[in-house]
Amino acid sequence: MLVVGSIGVLINSVDAIGAGRLEPHDVFPAVVALNAGGDLLEERRPRAAKALSAVMSVLLVVAGSVAGGRAWTSLFRGASCAWLDLGLGVLVVLYVAVGAGQLLTRPSRGPSRSRMNADMLGE
């Protein structure tokens, strides 16, 4: 995945330079490469793997939001829209919702030190 993502980044970079503008879907090979890099670094360098995962998530949300926002705007105006971008926008909303749900339901690391001290003094 890392090699394929890197080749995709190179191809999309050349395409963006030739076209004169960067499209939101041009960043997805970078998302693949960052995800693969995070997987490879997970055991040896967990902090670097988390950083790559965070960058990948932000890049995914920004690119998907831009693509989805353009498509939704076109749809509401009655103009033709790219259905792939529209679907991408919906998937990004679901991705953010699942991530927020995981953060909200994350179990705490245990009782705080002050809570444990209060329980010990109460007994």
Coordinates of N, CA, C and O in Angstrom, one line a residue:
M1 N 0.8 -1.2 0.0 CA 0.0 0.0 0.0 C 0.9 1.3 0.0 O 0.5 2.2 -0.6
L2 N 2.0 1.2 0.7 CA 2.8 2.4 0.8 C 3.4 2.7 -0.6 O 3.4 3.9 -1.0
V3 N 3.8 1.7 -1.4 CA 4.4 1.9 -2.7 C 3.3 2.4 -3.7 O 3.5 3.4 -4.4
V4 N 2.1 1.8 -3.6 CA 1.0 2.2 -4.5 C 0.6 3.6 -4.1 O 0.3 4.4 -5.0
G5 N 0.4 3.9 -2.9 CA 0.1 5.2 -2.4 C 1.1 6.3 -2.9 O 0.7 7.4 -3.3
S6 N 2.3 5.9 -2.7 CA 3.4 6.9 -3.1 C 3.4 7.1 -4.7 O 3.6 8.3 -5.1
I7 N 3.2 6.1 -5.4 CA 3.1 6.2 -6.9 C 1.9 7.1 -7.2 O 1.9 7.9 -8.1
G8 N 0.7 6.8 -6.5 CA -0.5 7.7 -6.8 C -0.2 9.1 -6.4 O -0.7 10.0 -7.1
V9 N 0.5 9.4 -5.4 CA 0.8 10.8 -5.0 C 1.6 11.4 -6.1 O 1.4 12.6 -6.5
L10 N 2.6 10.7 -6.6 CA 3.4 11.2 -7.7 C 2.6 11.5 -9.0 O 2.7 12.6 -9.6
I11 N 1.7 10.6 -9.3 CA 0.9 10.7 -10.5 C -0.1 11.9 -10.3 O -0.2 12.7 -11.2
N12 N -0.7 12.0 -9.2 CA -1.7 13.1 -9.0 C -1.0 14.4 -8.8 O -1.5 15.5 -9.2
S13 N 0.3 14.4 -8.4 CA 1.0 15.7 -8.3 C 1.3 16.2 -9.7 O 1.1 17.4 -10.0
V14 N 1.8 15.3 -10.6 CA 2.0 15.7 -12.0 C 0.7 16.1 -12.7 O 0.7 17.1 -13.4
D15 N -0.4 15.4 -12.4 CA -1.6 15.8 -13.0 C -2.1 17.1 -12.5 O -2.6 17.9 -13.3
A16 N -2.0 17.4 -11.2 CA -2.4 18.7 -10.7 C -1.5 19.8 -11.2 O -2.1 20.9 -11.5
I17 N -0.2 19.6 -11.4 CA 0.6 20.6 -12.0 C 0.2 20.9 -13.5 O 0.1 22.0 -13.9
G18 N -0.1 19.8 -14.2 CA -0.5 19.9 -15.6 C -1.9 20.6 -15.7 O -2.1 21.4 -16.6
A19 N -2.8 20.3 -14.8 CA -4.1 20.9 -14.9 C -4.2 22.3 -14.3 O -5.1 23.1 -14.6
G20 N -3.2 22.6 -13.5 CA -3.2 23.9 -12.9 C -4.0 24.1 -11.6 O -4.0 25.1 -11.0
R21 N -4.6 23.0 -11.1 CA -5.3 23.1 -9.9 C -5.4 21.7 -9.2 O -5.3 20.7 -9.9
L22 N -5.6 21.7 -7.9 CA -5.6 20.4 -7.2 C -7.1 20.1 -6.9 O -7.8 21.0 -6.3
E23 N -7.5 19.0 -7.2 CA -8.9 18.5 -6.9 C -8.8 17.7 -5.6 O -7.8 17.2 -5.2
P24 N -10.0 17.7 -4.9 CA -10.0 17.0 -3.6 C -9.7 15.5 -3.7 O -9.0 15.0 -2.8
H25 N -10.0 14.9 -4.8 CA -9.7 13.4 -4.9 C -8.3 13.2 -5.1 O -7.8 12.0 -5.0
D26 N -7.5 14.2 -5.4 CA -6.1 14.0 -5.7 C -5.3 13.7 -4.4 O -4.1 13.2 -4.5
V27 N -5.9 13.9 -3.2 CA -5.2 13.6 -2.0 C -5.3 12.2 -1.5 O -4.7 11.8 -0.5
F28 N -6.2 11.4 -2.1 CA -6.5 10.1 -1.5 C -5.4 9.1 -1.6 O -5.2 8.3 -0.7
P29 N -4.5 9.2 -2.6 CA -3.3 8.3 -2.6 C -2.4 8.7 -1.4 O -1.8 7.8 -0.8
A30 N -2.4 9.9 -1.0 CA -1.6 10.3 0.2 C -2.2 9.7 1.4 O -1.5 9.3 2.4
V31 N -3.5 9.7 1.5 CA -4.2 9.0 2.6 C -3.8 7.6 2.7 O -3.6 7.1 3.8
V32 N -3.8 6.9 1.6 CA -3.4 5.5 1.5 C -2.0 5.3 2.0 O -1.7 4.4 2.8
A33 N -1.1 6.2 1.5 CA 0.3 6.1 1.9 C 0.5 6.4 3.4 O 1.3 5.7 4.1
L34 N -0.2 7.4 3.9 CA -0.1 7.7 5.3 C -0.6 6.6 6.2 O 0.0 6.2 7.2
N35 N -1.7 6.0 5.8 CA -2.3 4.8 6.5 C -1.3 3.7 6.5 O -1.1 3.0 7.6
A36 N -0.7 3.4 5.4 CA 0.3 2.3 5.3 C 1.5 2.6 6.2 O 2.0 1.7 6.9
G37 N 2.0 3.8 6.1 CA 3.1 4.2 6.9 C 2.8 4.1 8.4 O 3.7 3.6 9.2
G38 N 1.6 4.4 8.8 CA 1.2 4.3 10.2 C 1.2 2.8 10.6 O 1.6 2.5 11.7
D39 N 0.7 2.0 9.7 CA 0.6 0.5 10.0 C 2.0 0.0 10.2 O 2.3 -0.9 11.0
L40 N 3.0 0.4 9.3 CA 4.3 -0.1 9.4 C 5.1 0.3 10.6 O 5.9 -0.4 11.2
L41 N 4.8 1.5 11.1 CA 5.4 2.1 12.3 C 4.8 1.8 13.6 O 5.3 2.1 14.7
E42 N 3.7 1.1 13.6 CA 2.9 0.9 14.8 C 3.6 0.2 15.9 O 3.5 0.6 17.1
E43 N 4.4 -0.8 15.6 CA 5.1 -1.6 16.7 C 6.4 -0.9 17.1 O 6.6 -0.8 18.3
R44 N 7.2 -0.4 16.2 CA 8.4 0.2 16.6 C 8.3 1.6 17.1 O 9.1 2.0 18.0
R45 N 7.5 2.4 16.5 CA 7.3 3.8 16.9 C 5.9 4.2 17.0 O 5.3 4.8 16.1
P46 N 5.2 3.8 18.1 CA 3.8 4.1 18.2 C 3.4 5.5 18.2 O 2.3 5.9 17.6
R47 N 4.2 6.4 18.7 CA 3.9 7.8 18.6 C 3.9 8.4 17.2 O 3.0 9.2 16.8
A48 N 4.9 8.0 16.4 CA 4.9 8.4 15.0 C 3.8 7.8 14.2 O 3.2 8.5 13.4
A49 N 3.4 6.6 14.6 CA 2.2 5.9 13.9 C 0.9 6.7 14.2 O 0.1 6.9 13.3
K50 N 0.8 7.1 15.5 CA -0.4 7.9 15.8 C -0.4 9.3 15.1 O -1.4 9.8 14.7
A51 N 0.8 9.9 15.0 CA 0.9 11.1 14.3 C 0.5 11.0 12.8 O -0.3 11.8 12.3
L52 N 1.0 9.9 12.2 CA 0.6 9.7 10.8 C -0.9 9.4 10.6 O -1.5 9.9 9.7
S53 N -1.4 8.7 11.6 CA -2.9 8.4 11.6 C -3.7 9.7 11.7 O -4.7 9.9 11.1
A54 N -3.2 10.6 12.6 CA -3.9 11.9 12.8 C -3.8 12.7 11.6 O -4.8 13.3 11.2
V55 N -2.7 12.8 10.9 CA -2.5 13.6 9.7 C -3.4 13.0 8.6 O -4.1 13.7 7.9
M56 N -3.5 11.7 8.5 CA -4.3 11.0 7.5 C -5.8 11.3 7.8 O -6.5 11.6 6.9
S57 N -6.2 11.3 9.0 CA -7.6 11.6 9.3 C -8.0 13.0 9.0 O -9.0 13.3 8.4
V58 N -7.1 14.0 9.3 CA -7.4 15.4 9.0 C -7.4 15.6 7.5 O -8.3 16.2 7.0
L59 N -6.5 15.0 6.8 CA -6.5 15.1 5.3 C -7.7 14.5 4.7 O -8.3 15.1 3.8
L60 N -8.1 13.4 5.2 CA -9.3 12.7 4.7 C -10.6 13.6 5.0 O -11.4 13.7 4.1
V61 N -10.7 14.1 6.1 CA -11.9 14.9 6.5 C -11.9 16.2 5.7 O -12.9 16.6 5.1
V62 N -10.8 16.9 5.5 CA -10.7 18.1 4.8 C -11.0 17.9 3.3 O -11.9 18.5 2.7
A63 N -10.4 16.9 2.7 CA -10.6 16.6 1.2 C -12.0 16.1 1.0 O -12.7 16.6 0.1
G64 N -12.5 15.3 1.9 CA -13.9 14.8 1.7 C -14.9 15.9 1.9 O -16.0 15.9 1.3
S65 N -14.7 16.8 2.9 CA -15.6 17.9 3.1 C -15.6 18.9 1.9 O -16.7 19.3 1.6
V66 N -14.5 19.1 1.4 CA -14.4 20.0 0.2 C -15.2 19.4 -1.0 O -16.0 20.0 -1.6
A67 N -14.9 18.1 -1.2 CA -15.6 17.5 -2.4 C -17.1 17.3 -2.1 O -17.9 17.6 -3.0
G68 N -17.4 16.9 -0.9 CA -18.9 16.8 -0.6 C -19.6 18.1 -0.5 O -20.7 18.2 -1.0
G69 N -18.9 19.2 0.0 CA -19.5 20.5 0.0 C -19.8 21.0 -1.4 O -20.9 21.6 -1.6
R70 N -18.9 20.8 -2.3 CA -19.1 21.3 -3.7 C -20.3 20.5 -4.3 O -21.1 21.1 -5.0
A71 N -20.3 19.2 -4.1 CA -21.4 18.4 -4.7 C -22.8 18.8 -4.1 O -23.7 18.9 -4.8
W72 N -22.8 18.9 -2.8 CA -24.1 19.3 -2.1 C -24.6 20.7 -2.6 O -25.7 20.9 -2.9
T73 N -23.6 21.6 -2.8 CA -24.0 22.9 -3.3 C -24.6 22.8 -4.7 O -25.6 23.5 -5.0
S74 N -23.9 22.1 -5.5 CA -24.4 21.9 -6.9 C -25.8 21.2 -6.9 O -26.7 21.6 -7.7
L75 N -26.0 20.2 -6.0 CA -27.3 19.5 -5.9 C -28.4 20.5 -5.5 O -29.5 20.5 -6.1
F76 N -28.1 21.3 -4.5 CA -29.2 22.2 -4.0 C -29.4 23.3 -5.0 O -30.6 23.9 -5.0
R77 N -28.5 23.7 -5.8 CA -28.7 24.7 -6.8 C -29.4 24.1 -8.1 O -29.8 24.9 -8.9
G78 N -29.5 22.9 -8.1 CA -30.2 22.2 -9.3 C -29.2 22.0 -10.4 O -29.7 21.5 -11.5
A79 N -28.0 22.2 -10.3 CA -27.0 21.9 -11.3 C -26.6 20.5 -11.2 O -26.9 19.8 -10.3
S80 N -25.8 20.1 -12.3 CA -25.3 18.7 -12.2 C -24.2 18.6 -11.2 O -23.5 19.5 -10.9
C81 N -24.2 17.4 -10.5 CA -23.2 17.3 -9.5 C -22.5 15.9 -9.7 O -23.0 15.0 -10.4
A82 N -21.3 15.8 -9.2 CA -20.6 14.6 -9.2 C -21.1 13.7 -8.1 O -20.9 14.0 -6.9
W83 N -21.7 12.6 -8.5 CA -22.3 11.7 -7.5 C -21.2 11.0 -6.6 O -21.5 10.7 -5.5
L84 N -20.0 10.8 -7.2 CA -18.9 10.3 -6.4 C -18.5 11.2 -5.3 O -18.4 10.8 -4.1
D85 N -18.5 12.5 -5.6 CA -18.1 13.5 -4.6 C -19.2 13.6 -3.5 O -19.0 13.8 -2.3
L86 N -20.5 13.5 -4.0 CA -21.6 13.5 -3.0 C -21.5 12.3 -2.1 O -21.7 12.5 -0.9
G87 N -21.3 11.2 -2.6 CA -21.1 10.0 -1.8 C -19.9 10.1 -0.8 O -20.0 9.7 0.3
L88 N -18.9 10.7 -1.3 CA -17.7 10.9 -0.5 C -18.0 11.9 0.7 O -17.6 11.6 1.8
G89 N -18.8 12.9 0.4 CA -19.2 13.8 1.5 C -20.0 13.1 2.6 O -19.8 13.3 3.8
V90 N -20.9 12.2 2.1 CA -21.7 11.4 3.1 C -20.8 10.5 3.9 O -21.0 10.4 5.1
L91 N -19.9 9.9 3.2 CA -18.9 9.0 4.0 C -18.1 9.7 5.0 O -17.8 9.2 6.1
V92 N -17.7 10.9 4.6 CA -16.9 11.7 5.6 C -17.7 12.1 6.8 O -17.2 12.1 7.9
V93 N -19.0 12.4 6.6 CA -19.8 12.7 7.7 C -20.0 11.5 8.6 O -19.9 11.6 9.8
L94 N -20.1 10.3 8.0 CA -20.2 9.1 8.8 C -18.9 8.8 9.5 O -18.9 8.4 10.7
Y95 N -17.8 9.1 8.9 CA -16.5 8.9 9.5 C -16.3 9.8 10.7 O -15.8 9.3 11.7
V96 N -16.7 11.0 10.6 CA -16.6 12.0 11.7 C -17.5 11.5 12.8 O -17.1 11.6 14.0
A97 N -18.7 11.1 12.5 CA -19.7 10.7 13.5 C -19.2 9.5 14.3 O -19.3 9.4 15.5
V98 N -18.6 8.5 13.6 CA -18.1 7.3 14.2 C -16.9 7.7 15.1 O -16.8 7.2 16.2
G99 N -16.0 8.5 14.6 CA -14.9 9.0 15.4 C -15.3 9.7 16.7 O -14.7 9.5 17.7
A100 N -16.3 10.6 16.5 CA -16.8 11.3 17.7 C -17.4 10.4 18.7 O -17.3 10.5 19.9
G101 N -18.2 9.4 18.1 CA -18.8 8.4 19.0 C -17.8 7.6 19.8 O -18.0 7.3 21.0
Q102 N -16.7 7.3 19.1 CA -15.6 6.5 19.8 C -15.0 7.4 20.9 O -14.6 6.9 22.0
L103 N -14.8 8.6 20.6 CA -14.2 9.5 21.6 C -15.1 9.7 22.8 O -14.6 9.7 24.0
L104 N -16.4 9.8 22.6 CA -17.3 10.0 23.7 C -17.5 8.8 24.5 O -17.8 8.8 25.7
T105 N -17.4 7.6 23.9 CA -17.6 6.3 24.7 C -16.4 5.7 25.1 O -16.4 4.6 25.7
R106 N -15.2 6.4 25.0 CA -14.0 5.8 25.4 C -14.0 5.7 27.0 O -14.3 6.6 27.7
P107 N -13.7 4.5 27.5 CA -13.7 4.3 28.9 C -12.6 5.1 29.5 O -11.5 5.3 28.9
S108 N -12.8 5.6 30.7 CA -11.8 6.4 31.4 C -10.7 5.5 31.8 O -10.8 4.3 31.9
R109 N -9.5 6.1 32.1 CA -8.4 5.3 32.5 C -8.4 4.7 33.9 O -7.5 4.1 34.3
G110 N -9.5 5.0 34.5 CA -9.6 4.5 35.9 C -9.9 5.7 36.8 O -9.9 6.9 36.4
P111 N -10.1 5.5 38.1 CA -10.4 6.6 39.0 C -9.2 7.5 39.1 O -8.1 7.1 39.1
S112 N -9.5 8.8 39.3 CA -8.4 9.8 39.4 C -7.8 9.6 40.8 O -8.3 9.0 41.7
R113 N -6.6 10.1 40.9 CA -5.9 10.0 42.2 C -6.6 10.7 43.3 O -6.7 10.2 44.4
S114 N -7.2 11.8 43.0 CA -8.0 12.5 44.1 C -9.2 11.7 44.5 O -9.6 11.7 45.7
R115 N -9.8 11.0 43.6 CA -11.0 10.2 43.9 C -10.5 9.0 44.8 O -11.2 8.6 45.7
M116 N -9.4 8.4 44.4 CA -8.9 7.3 45.3 C -8.5 7.8 46.7 O -8.8 7.1 47.6
N117 N -7.9 9.0 46.8 CA -7.6 9.5 48.1 C -8.8 9.8 48.9 O -8.8 9.5 50.1
A118 N -9.9 10.3 48.3 CA -11.1 10.6 49.0 C -11.7 9.3 49.5 O -12.3 9.3 50.6
D119 N -11.7 8.3 48.7 CA -12.3 7.0 49.1 C -11.5 6.4 50.2 O -12.0 5.8 51.1
M120 N -10.2 6.6 50.2 CA -9.3 6.0 51.3 C -9.6 6.8 52.6 O -9.6 6.2 53.7
L121 N -9.8 8.1 52.5 CA -10.0 8.9 53.7 C -11.4 8.6 54.3 O -11.6 8.7 55.5
G122 N -12.3 8.3 53.5 CA -13.7 8.0 53.9 C -13.9 6.7 54.6 O -14.8 6.5 55.4
E123 N -13.0 5.8 54.4 CA -13.1 4.4 55.1 C -12.5 4.4 56.4 O -11.8 5.0 57.0

